[in-house]
Coordinates of C-alpha atoms in Angstrom, one line a residue:
Chain A
M1 CA 152.8 151.5 119.1
A2 CA 153.8 147.9 119.9
A3 CA 150.7 147.7 122.1
G4 CA 148.6 148.7 119.1
A5 CA 150.1 146.0 116.9
T6 CA 149.6 143.3 119.7
W7 CA 146.0 144.3 120.1
A8 CA 145.4 144.1 116.3
R9 CA 146.9 140.6 116.3
Y10 CA 144.8 139.5 119.2
Q11 CA 141.7 140.7 117.5
E12 CA 142.7 138.9 114.4
R13 CA 143.2 135.7 116.4
V14 CA 139.8 136.0 118.1
R15 CA 138.2 136.5 114.7
Q16 CA 139.8 133.4 113.3
W17 CA 138.8 131.4 116.3
V18 CA 135.2 132.5 116.1
S19 CA 135.1 131.7 112.4
V20 CA 136.6 128.2 113.0
A21 CA 134.2 127.6 115.9
A22 CA 131.2 128.8 113.7
S23 CA 132.1 126.5 110.9
H24 CA 132.6 123.5 113.2
T25 CA 129.3 124.2 114.8
G26 CA 127.7 124.4 111.4
V27 CA 129.2 121.0 110.4
F28 CA 128.0 119.5 113.7
L29 CA 124.5 120.8 113.3
H30 CA 124.4 119.6 109.7
T31 CA 125.6 116.1 110.7
L32 CA 122.9 116.0 113.4
S33 CA 120.3 117.1 110.9
C34 CA 121.4 114.4 108.4
F35 CA 121.1 111.8 111.2
Y36 CA 117.7 113.0 112.0
V37 CA 116.5 112.9 108.4
V38 CA 117.9 109.5 107.8
S39 CA 116.4 108.0 111.0
R40 CA 113.0 109.6 110.6
Y41 CA 112.5 109.0 106.9
G42 CA 114.8 106.1 106.1
V43 CA 116.3 103.6 108.5
F44 CA 117.0 103.6 112.2
V45 CA 118.3 101.4 115.0
S46 CA 116.3 100.6 118.0
K47 CA 116.8 98.6 121.2
V48 CA 114.2 96.1 122.3
T49 CA 113.5 95.8 126.0
G50 CA 110.8 93.9 127.7
P51 CA 109.4 90.4 127.3
S52 CA 106.4 91.2 125.1
M53 CA 107.9 89.9 121.8
F54 CA 109.4 86.7 123.2
P55 CA 110.6 84.4 121.6
T56 CA 111.1 86.6 118.5
F57 CA 113.2 88.9 120.6
A58 CA 114.5 88.1 124.1
G59 CA 114.0 91.7 125.1
R60 CA 117.3 92.1 127.0
G61 CA 119.0 94.6 124.9
D62 CA 118.4 93.2 121.4
F63 CA 119.1 95.7 118.7
V64 CA 117.1 95.9 115.5
I65 CA 117.1 97.9 112.3
A66 CA 113.8 99.4 111.2
E67 CA 112.8 101.2 108.0
A68 CA 110.4 104.1 108.1
V69 CA 109.5 104.0 104.3
T70 CA 106.8 101.3 104.4
P71 CA 104.7 102.8 107.2
M72 CA 104.9 106.2 105.7
W73 CA 104.6 105.6 102.0
G74 CA 103.9 101.9 101.5
Q75 CA 101.5 99.4 102.8
L76 CA 101.9 97.5 106.0
H77 CA 101.0 93.8 106.0
K78 CA 99.8 91.3 108.5
G79 CA 102.7 89.8 110.4
D80 CA 104.9 92.9 110.1
V81 CA 106.9 93.7 113.2
V82 CA 106.6 97.4 113.8
I83 CA 107.9 100.1 116.1
C84 CA 105.3 102.5 117.3
T85 CA 104.9 105.5 119.6
R86 CA 103.4 104.0 122.8
P87 CA 99.6 104.6 122.7
V88 CA 99.4 105.1 126.5
D89 CA 102.5 107.3 126.7
P90 CA 103.6 109.3 123.7
A91 CA 107.1 109.7 125.1
E92 CA 107.9 106.0 124.8
S93 CA 108.2 103.5 121.9
I94 CA 107.0 99.9 121.7
I95 CA 107.7 97.0 119.4
K96 CA 104.8 94.7 118.4
R97 CA 103.5 92.7 115.5
V98 CA 100.6 93.7 113.1
V99 CA 97.9 91.1 113.5
A100 CA 95.1 92.8 111.6
L101 CA 94.7 95.6 109.2
E102 CA 91.9 98.2 108.8
G103 CA 88.5 96.7 107.9
E104 CA 89.4 93.3 109.3
E105 CA 87.7 91.8 112.3
V106 CA 89.5 90.7 115.4
V107 CA 88.1 88.0 117.7
L108 CA 89.0 88.4 121.4
Y109 CA 88.5 85.4 123.5
P110 CA 87.6 85.7 127.2
D111 CA 90.6 86.9 129.3
R112 CA 91.2 89.1 132.3
E113 CA 89.6 92.0 130.5
S114 CA 86.2 90.5 129.9
S115 CA 84.4 87.2 130.2
E116 CA 82.8 87.0 126.8
V117 CA 83.9 86.7 123.2
R118 CA 84.3 90.1 121.6
R119 CA 84.5 90.9 117.9
I120 CA 86.1 94.2 117.0
K121 CA 86.4 95.7 113.6
V122 CA 89.7 97.6 113.0
P123 CA 88.7 101.2 112.1
P124 CA 90.0 102.9 108.9
G125 CA 93.5 104.2 109.3
H126 CA 94.3 101.9 112.2
V127 CA 96.1 98.6 112.7
W128 CA 95.8 95.9 115.4
I129 CA 99.0 95.1 117.1
Q130 CA 99.9 92.3 119.5
G131 CA 103.1 91.2 121.2
D132 CA 104.3 87.7 120.3
N133 CA 104.3 86.8 124.0
L134 CA 100.6 87.1 124.5
T135 CA 100.6 86.5 128.2
H136 CA 103.2 89.2 128.8
S137 CA 102.2 91.9 126.4
L138 CA 100.2 95.1 126.8
D139 CA 98.8 95.7 123.3
S140 CA 95.7 96.3 121.2
R141 CA 93.8 93.8 123.3
Q142 CA 94.0 96.3 126.1
Y143 CA 94.2 99.7 124.5
G144 CA 92.5 99.1 121.1
A145 CA 93.5 99.6 117.5
V146 CA 96.4 102.0 116.9
P147 CA 96.3 104.8 114.3
L148 CA 98.8 104.3 111.5
A149 CA 100.3 107.7 112.1
L150 CA 101.8 106.3 115.3
V151 CA 103.7 103.6 113.5
R152 CA 107.2 104.8 113.0
G153 CA 109.0 101.9 111.4
R154 CA 108.9 98.3 110.2
V155 CA 111.6 96.1 111.6
V156 CA 113.6 94.2 109.0
L157 CA 116.8 93.0 110.6
Q158 CA 118.1 92.1 114.0
V159 CA 121.8 93.0 114.6
W160 CA 122.4 92.0 118.2
P161 CA 123.0 89.5 119.7
R162 CA 122.9 87.8 116.3
V163 CA 122.4 89.1 112.8
T164 CA 119.1 87.6 111.6
W165 CA 116.4 88.7 109.2
V166 CA 113.2 89.4 111.0
E167 CA 110.4 87.2 109.8
N168 CA 107.5 89.6 109.0
S169 CA 104.8 87.0 108.8
L170 CA 102.1 85.5 111.0
E171 CA 103.7 82.0 110.5
S172 CA 106.2 82.7 113.1
V173 CA 103.5 83.4 115.7
K174 CA 102.1 80.2 117.2
R175 CA 98.3 80.6 117.2
T176 CA 96.5 78.8 119.9
Chain B
M1 CA 123.5 129.7 90.4
R2 CA 125.4 126.5 90.9
G3 CA 126.8 127.7 94.2
F4 CA 123.3 128.6 95.4
L5 CA 122.0 125.2 94.5
R6 CA 124.8 123.5 96.4
Q7 CA 124.2 125.6 99.4
L8 CA 120.5 124.8 99.3
V9 CA 121.2 121.1 99.2
W10 CA 123.7 121.4 102.0
W11 CA 121.1 123.2 104.3
L12 CA 118.2 121.0 103.3
P13 CA 118.6 118.4 106.1
A14 CA 118.8 121.2 108.6
G15 CA 115.7 122.8 107.2
I16 CA 113.8 119.5 107.4
A17 CA 115.0 118.8 110.9
L18 CA 114.0 122.3 112.0
N19 CA 110.7 122.1 110.3
D20 CA 109.9 118.7 112.0
T21 CA 111.2 119.3 115.5
V22 CA 111.2 123.0 116.3
C23 CA 108.9 125.2 114.3
S24 CA 107.1 125.3 111.0
V25 CA 104.7 127.3 108.9
L26 CA 101.3 125.8 107.9
V27 CA 98.5 126.8 105.6
V28 CA 95.1 126.2 107.3
E29 CA 91.8 126.0 105.5
G30 CA 88.2 125.3 106.5
Q31 CA 85.7 126.5 108.9
S32 CA 86.1 124.1 111.8
M33 CA 88.2 126.5 113.8
S34 CA 86.3 129.7 113.0
P35 CA 86.5 132.4 114.2
T36 CA 90.0 131.7 115.7
L37 CA 91.4 130.6 112.3
C38 CA 90.2 131.2 108.8
G39 CA 87.4 133.5 109.7
D40 CA 83.8 133.0 108.6
S41 CA 84.5 132.3 104.9
G42 CA 86.9 129.5 105.7
S43 CA 89.6 131.2 103.6
A44 CA 93.2 130.1 104.2
D45 CA 95.2 131.4 107.1
I46 CA 99.0 130.9 107.4
V47 CA 100.0 130.0 110.9
I48 CA 103.2 129.4 112.9
V49 CA 103.4 125.9 114.6
E50 CA 105.8 125.3 117.3
K51 CA 106.8 121.7 117.9
V52 CA 109.1 121.9 120.9
S53 CA 106.2 121.6 123.5
Y54 CA 104.9 118.4 122.1
K55 CA 107.9 116.6 120.6
W56 CA 110.6 117.5 123.1
L57 CA 108.8 118.3 126.3
H58 CA 105.7 116.2 125.9
K59 CA 103.8 119.1 127.5
Y60 CA 100.2 119.1 126.4
Q61 CA 97.9 121.8 127.8
R62 CA 94.1 122.2 127.8
G63 CA 93.2 125.0 125.5
D64 CA 96.1 124.5 123.1
V65 CA 95.2 124.8 119.4
A66 CA 97.0 121.7 118.1
V67 CA 97.9 120.4 114.7
L68 CA 97.4 116.6 114.7
W69 CA 97.3 113.7 112.3
A70 CA 93.8 112.5 111.6
P71 CA 93.2 109.1 113.2
D72 CA 91.4 107.7 110.2
Q73 CA 93.7 109.2 107.5
P74 CA 97.4 108.9 108.4
H75 CA 98.4 111.6 105.8
Q76 CA 95.8 114.2 106.7
Q77 CA 96.4 116.9 109.2
L78 CA 93.7 118.6 111.3
V79 CA 93.8 121.7 113.5
K80 CA 91.7 121.5 116.6
R81 CA 91.6 122.8 120.1
V82 CA 92.6 120.4 123.0
I83 CA 89.7 120.5 125.4
A84 CA 90.7 117.8 127.9
L85 CA 93.6 115.5 128.6
E86 CA 93.9 111.9 129.9
Q87 CA 91.9 111.0 133.0
D88 CA 89.7 114.1 132.6
I89 CA 86.0 113.6 132.2
V90 CA 84.2 115.5 129.4
W91 CA 80.6 115.9 128.6
D92 CA 80.1 114.2 125.2
S93 CA 77.4 116.3 123.7
E94 CA 76.6 113.8 120.9
K95 CA 76.1 110.8 123.2
N96 CA 74.7 113.0 126.0
K97 CA 76.8 111.4 128.7
P98 CA 80.1 112.0 130.5
T99 CA 83.2 110.2 129.1
K100 CA 86.5 109.6 130.8
I101 CA 89.5 110.1 128.6
P102 CA 91.8 107.0 128.6
Q103 CA 95.5 107.1 129.4
G104 CA 97.6 108.6 126.6
R105 CA 94.7 110.4 124.8
C106 CA 93.0 113.7 124.7
W107 CA 89.7 115.3 123.6
V108 CA 89.8 117.8 120.7
E109 CA 87.1 120.0 119.3
G110 CA 87.0 122.7 116.7
D111 CA 86.1 126.2 117.8
N112 CA 83.2 126.1 115.4
P113 CA 81.1 123.2 116.6
E114 CA 78.7 123.2 113.6
A115 CA 81.4 122.7 111.1
S116 CA 83.9 120.5 112.8
G117 CA 84.5 116.8 112.7
D118 CA 86.3 116.0 115.9
S119 CA 86.3 114.0 119.1
R120 CA 82.6 114.6 119.6
N121 CA 81.3 113.2 116.4
M122 CA 84.1 111.4 114.5
Y123 CA 87.1 110.3 116.4
G124 CA 86.5 110.0 120.1
A125 CA 89.5 110.6 122.3
V126 CA 92.6 111.0 120.2
H127 CA 96.0 109.6 120.9
L128 CA 98.5 112.3 122.2
G129 CA 101.1 110.8 120.0
L130 CA 99.2 112.1 117.0
L131 CA 99.7 115.7 118.1
E132 CA 102.4 117.4 116.0
G133 CA 102.6 120.9 117.2
R134 CA 100.9 123.9 118.8
V135 CA 99.6 126.8 116.7
T136 CA 101.0 130.0 118.2
H137 CA 100.4 132.8 115.7
V138 CA 98.4 133.7 112.6
I139 CA 100.8 135.5 110.2
W140 CA 98.7 135.9 107.1
P141 CA 96.5 137.6 106.0
P142 CA 97.9 140.7 107.5
Q143 CA 94.5 141.9 108.9
R144 CA 94.3 138.6 110.8
W145 CA 97.8 138.8 112.2
A146 CA 97.5 137.8 115.9
A147 CA 98.7 135.4 118.6
V148 CA 96.4 132.4 119.1
R149 CA 95.1 132.4 122.6
Q150 CA 95.0 129.4 124.8
W151 CA 91.5 129.0 126.3
Y152 CA 88.9 126.3 126.6
P153 CA 85.2 126.2 127.3
S154 CA 85.3 125.1 130.9
D155 CA 81.6 124.1 130.8
K156 CA 82.6 121.0 128.8
L157 CA 85.0 119.7 131.3
I158 CA 83.4 118.0 134.3
V159 CA 86.4 116.9 136.3
E160 CA 90.0 117.9 135.7
E161 CA 92.7 115.5 136.7
Q162 CA 94.3 117.1 139.7
A163 CA 97.8 116.0 139.0
G164 CA 98.1 118.7 136.5
S165 CA 98.4 118.9 132.7
G166 CA 100.5 116.9 130.4
A167 CA 101.3 113.3 129.7
G168 CA 103.8 111.0 131.4

C-alpha cells in the first residue's frame, strides 16, 4: 500500500520533470529560431579576418555589424562593404567592397593573371567586388563577378576594436 | 481565436528557421525538368526540399535535383539537376567543347534539354553557394507521388574529379 503511494508520487515527479524539460527545450529552440531570423533577415555580427580589406579593417579580429535588408530587398551601391558567401567555397564567408554594379564595365589592368588590359561587363544580377588591399586580396579580379544572391549583408558599423561607422563609398578607397 | 493567433506568432520564428535550414515545401512549375517534375504539360508539382545536405553539411552530389537561386535574378528560384561539380570536365553541347568547372561551382541542367535554360545555354557553371536545397520527393498531385531519384547522364561527364563529391 505504501509502495503504491510511493510509486504514484514517483510517476508524478517524473511527469513534472518531463513537462518542465519540454517547456525549457521549447523556449531554447524558440530563442535559437529568433536569433536565426534576426541574423538572416535583419542584422548580424561578423568577425573580419585576413588582410584583404586593409586599411579599412586590420583583419585581426575586428568585429562588424552588417544588415541583411539592403542586399535582399533594397539596392546595393558602389562602395558598399558587403559580406558574401565565398564564391570558391560556399562554407566560408568573405568581406569585400562593391566596386561595380550590373551593366557597368570594369577595366582590369595587366597583373599576374594576364598581360593585357581586359574590359569586363558585369552581368545582370551580379556585382563586382574587390578588397581594399588590392595586392593582398582574392576577389572578382580572380573569380569574376559575384551573383547578388550570394551577398548576405551590408556592413554598417565596426564595433571592435573601436566603434566607427563604416564608410560605404568609393572615396575611402585610394584609386591608383 | 486570440490564443491561436498568439501561438502562431510565437511559433513563427521556429517555422521560418525550419523552413530555411531543414526542410520546406515548394511549388514547381514549368517544363524544364520534365518528366521528372511537372510532367509533359508543365503543370505544377508540389515537392519536398531538404536543406540539411547543402546548408549544414555542404555535401553536393552529382545527380541531385537542386533548388537554386538564378544567377541573373536574385529573387528567382530554379530547379535543375546537378550534372557535374568543381574540377569536373563537362561536354558543353552548345559550344561543342569540353569545359572545366571552376572551384566552388557546379554544372546544372534541366532533365528536359529542349525546354531548359541552364548551364549549357544561359548561366555557365553556377556557384555552389546558390544551391538552396535538394528535392527529395514529389507529394502532389497524388498520381505523381514519388521519390526523386538521383541519377545523371554520365555521357556528359568527361572526367570526374577523383577526390570525390562535394565542396571544401
